[in-house]
CSV table of C-alpha atoms in Angstrom, one decimal:
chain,number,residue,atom,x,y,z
R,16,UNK,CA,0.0,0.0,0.0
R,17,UNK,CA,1.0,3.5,-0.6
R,18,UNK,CA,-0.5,6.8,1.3
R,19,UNK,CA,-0.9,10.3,-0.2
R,20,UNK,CA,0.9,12.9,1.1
R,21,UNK,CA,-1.2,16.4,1.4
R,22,UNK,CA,-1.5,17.4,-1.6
R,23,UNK,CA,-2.9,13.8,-2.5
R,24,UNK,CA,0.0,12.3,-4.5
R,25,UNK,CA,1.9,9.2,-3.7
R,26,UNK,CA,4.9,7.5,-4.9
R,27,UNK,CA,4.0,3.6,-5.4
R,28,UNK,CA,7.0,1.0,-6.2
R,29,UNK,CA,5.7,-2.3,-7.7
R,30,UNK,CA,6.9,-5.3,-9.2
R,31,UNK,CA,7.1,-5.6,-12.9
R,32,UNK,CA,3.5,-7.0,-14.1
R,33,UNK,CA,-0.1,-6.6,-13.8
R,34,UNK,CA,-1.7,-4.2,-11.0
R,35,UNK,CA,-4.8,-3.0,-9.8
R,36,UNK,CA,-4.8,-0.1,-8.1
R,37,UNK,CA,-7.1,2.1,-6.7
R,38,UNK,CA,-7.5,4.4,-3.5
R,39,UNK,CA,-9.7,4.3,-0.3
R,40,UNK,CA,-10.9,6.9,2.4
R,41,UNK,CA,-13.1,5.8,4.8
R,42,UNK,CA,-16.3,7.4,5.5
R,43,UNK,CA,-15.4,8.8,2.0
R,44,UNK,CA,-15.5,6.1,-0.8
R,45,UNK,CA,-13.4,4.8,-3.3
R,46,UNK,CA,-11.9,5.0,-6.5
R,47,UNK,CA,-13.0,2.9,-9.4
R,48,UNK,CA,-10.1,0.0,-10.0
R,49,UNK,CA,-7.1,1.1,-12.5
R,50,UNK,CA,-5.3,-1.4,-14.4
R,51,UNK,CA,-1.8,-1.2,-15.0
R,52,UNK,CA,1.0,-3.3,-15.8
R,53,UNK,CA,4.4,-1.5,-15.8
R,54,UNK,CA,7.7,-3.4,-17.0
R,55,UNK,CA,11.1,-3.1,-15.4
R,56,UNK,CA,11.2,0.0,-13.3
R,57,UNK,CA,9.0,1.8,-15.8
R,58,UNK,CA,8.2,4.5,-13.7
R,59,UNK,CA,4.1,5.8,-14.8
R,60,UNK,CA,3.3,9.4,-13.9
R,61,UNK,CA,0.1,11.3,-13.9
R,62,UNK,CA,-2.1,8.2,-12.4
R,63,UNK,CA,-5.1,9.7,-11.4
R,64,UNK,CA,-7.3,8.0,-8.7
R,65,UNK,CA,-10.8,9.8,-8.0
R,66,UNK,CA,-12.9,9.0,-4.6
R,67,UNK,CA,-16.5,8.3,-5.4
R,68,UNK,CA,-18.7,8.2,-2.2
R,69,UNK,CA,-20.4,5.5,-4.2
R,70,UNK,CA,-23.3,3.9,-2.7
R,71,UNK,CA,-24.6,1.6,0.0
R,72,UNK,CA,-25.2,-2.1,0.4
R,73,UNK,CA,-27.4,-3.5,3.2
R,74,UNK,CA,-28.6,-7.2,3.8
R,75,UNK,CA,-29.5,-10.0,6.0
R,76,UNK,CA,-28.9,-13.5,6.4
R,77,UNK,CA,-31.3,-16.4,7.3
R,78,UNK,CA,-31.9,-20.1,7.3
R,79,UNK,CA,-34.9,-21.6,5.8
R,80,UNK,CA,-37.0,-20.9,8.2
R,81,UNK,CA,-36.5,-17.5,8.9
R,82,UNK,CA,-33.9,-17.5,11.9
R,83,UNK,CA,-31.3,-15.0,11.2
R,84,UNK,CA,-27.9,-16.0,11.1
R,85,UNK,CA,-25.3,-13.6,13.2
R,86,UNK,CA,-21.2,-14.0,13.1
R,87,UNK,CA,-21.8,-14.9,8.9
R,88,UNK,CA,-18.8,-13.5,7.0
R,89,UNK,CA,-19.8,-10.9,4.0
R,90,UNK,CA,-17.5,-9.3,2.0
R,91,UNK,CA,-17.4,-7.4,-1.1
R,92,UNK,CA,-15.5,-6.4,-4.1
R,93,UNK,CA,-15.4,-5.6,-7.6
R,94,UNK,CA,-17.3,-7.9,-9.9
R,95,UNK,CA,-15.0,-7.9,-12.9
R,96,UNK,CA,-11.7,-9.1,-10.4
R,97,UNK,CA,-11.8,-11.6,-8.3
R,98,UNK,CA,-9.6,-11.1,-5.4
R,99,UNK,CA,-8.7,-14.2,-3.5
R,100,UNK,CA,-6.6,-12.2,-0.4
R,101,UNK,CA,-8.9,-10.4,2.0
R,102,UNK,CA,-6.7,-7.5,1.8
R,103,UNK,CA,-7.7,-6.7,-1.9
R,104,UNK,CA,-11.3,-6.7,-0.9
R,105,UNK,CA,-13.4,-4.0,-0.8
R,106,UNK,CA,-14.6,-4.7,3.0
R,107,UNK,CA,-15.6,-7.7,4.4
R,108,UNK,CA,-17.9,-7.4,7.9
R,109,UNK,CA,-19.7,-9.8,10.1
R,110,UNK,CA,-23.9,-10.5,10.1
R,111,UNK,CA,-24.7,-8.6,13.9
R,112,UNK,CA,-27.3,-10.6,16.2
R,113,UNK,CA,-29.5,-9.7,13.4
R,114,UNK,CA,-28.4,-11.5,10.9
R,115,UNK,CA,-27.7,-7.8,9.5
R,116,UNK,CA,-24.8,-6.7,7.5
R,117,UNK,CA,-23.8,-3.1,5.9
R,118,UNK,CA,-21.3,-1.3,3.8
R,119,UNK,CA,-21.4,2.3,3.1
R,120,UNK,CA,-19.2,4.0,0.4
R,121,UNK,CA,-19.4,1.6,-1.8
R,122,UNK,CA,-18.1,2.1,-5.8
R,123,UNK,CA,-20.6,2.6,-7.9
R,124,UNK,CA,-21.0,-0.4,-10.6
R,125,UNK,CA,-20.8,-3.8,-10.3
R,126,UNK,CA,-20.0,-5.5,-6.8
R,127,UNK,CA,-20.0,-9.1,-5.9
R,128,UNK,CA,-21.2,-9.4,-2.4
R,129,UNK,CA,-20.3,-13.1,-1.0
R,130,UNK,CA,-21.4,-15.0,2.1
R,131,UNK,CA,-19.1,-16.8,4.4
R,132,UNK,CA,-18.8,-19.0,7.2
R,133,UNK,CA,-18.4,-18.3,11.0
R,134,UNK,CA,-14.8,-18.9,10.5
R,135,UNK,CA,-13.0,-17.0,13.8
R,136,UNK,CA,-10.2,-16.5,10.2
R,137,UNK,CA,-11.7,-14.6,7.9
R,138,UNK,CA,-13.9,-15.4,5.3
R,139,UNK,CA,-12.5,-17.6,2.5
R,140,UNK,CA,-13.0,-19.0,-0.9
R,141,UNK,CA,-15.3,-20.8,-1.7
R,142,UNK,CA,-17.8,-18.2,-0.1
R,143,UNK,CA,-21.3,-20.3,0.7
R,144,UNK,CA,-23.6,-17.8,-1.9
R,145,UNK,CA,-22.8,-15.1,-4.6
R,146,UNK,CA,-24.8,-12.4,-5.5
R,147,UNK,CA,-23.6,-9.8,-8.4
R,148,UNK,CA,-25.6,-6.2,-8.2
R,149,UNK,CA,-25.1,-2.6,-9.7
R,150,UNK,CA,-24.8,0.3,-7.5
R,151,UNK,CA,-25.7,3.5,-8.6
R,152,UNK,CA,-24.3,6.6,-6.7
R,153,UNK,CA,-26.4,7.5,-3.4
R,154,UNK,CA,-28.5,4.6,-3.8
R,155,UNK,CA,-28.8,1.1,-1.4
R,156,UNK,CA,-29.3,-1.9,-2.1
R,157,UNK,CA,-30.6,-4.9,0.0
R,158,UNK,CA,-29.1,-8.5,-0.3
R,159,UNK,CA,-30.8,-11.4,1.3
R,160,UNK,CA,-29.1,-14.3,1.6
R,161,UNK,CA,-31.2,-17.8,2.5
R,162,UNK,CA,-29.4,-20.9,3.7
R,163,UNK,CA,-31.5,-24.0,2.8
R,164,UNK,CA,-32.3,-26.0,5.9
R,165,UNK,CA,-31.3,-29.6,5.9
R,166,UNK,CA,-33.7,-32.3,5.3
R,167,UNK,CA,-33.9,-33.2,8.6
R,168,UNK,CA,-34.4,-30.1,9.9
R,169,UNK,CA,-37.4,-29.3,8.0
């Protein structure tokens, strides 16, 4: 990670290859993802990264039969990359006693929200459920997420 200084600019070093970069405030937003791919100490100047204070995405979880589901993993990120590290994520939170989740200052476009475990680690790949929705600037959205009861349990 790189930070701006105050005037905004930062000096990022990175490894020859593909990048994506893009920059976070919170209570702000985020910029929309930048692709890059420099080779051999190419050095790129006038990358421009613009905070959006994008939108927000609410939701629940439940079982089958309505109970909601607290400690659940959700976490969020772009829908075009698929970031396996947490760290690349957009956020990632935990359902409350609720079953209740929310992210504010979320980009605008397409996010993939993605349901986890209980895991005390972090949620992981393979998330349990997927959902892909576009976010407009200053709206919300709600996800619900439904895990199926067992057989037995019905």
């Amino acid at each position: 990670p790189a930070f701006t200084d105050e005037l905004g600019q930062f000096v990022l070093t990175l490894v020859p290859g593909p990048v994506t970069l893009f920059a976070r405030k919170d209570g702000i937003g985020i910029s929309q993802p930048l692709a890059l791919e420099p080779v051999n100490e190419q050095q790129i100047t006038g990358v421009e990264l613009c905070l959006d204070m994008g939108g927000r995405i609410k939701g629940d979880c439940v079982r089958g039969d309505g109970n909601p589901q607290p400690g659940r993993w959700v976490a969020i990120e772009q829908a075009g990359y698929r970031h396996h590290d947490e760290e690349d994520r957009i956020a990632q939170v935990r359902t409350d006693e609720n079953g209740e989740f929310s992210f504010d200052g979320v980009p605008t476009g397409e996010i993939r929200v993605m349901l986890g475990d209980t895991s005390p680690s972090g949620p992981g790949y393979p998330f349990l459920q997927e959902r892909v929705v576009t976010l407009v600037r200053a709206e919300t959205i709600h996800v619900r997420f439904e895990i199926p009861l067992h057989p037995w349990e019905r």
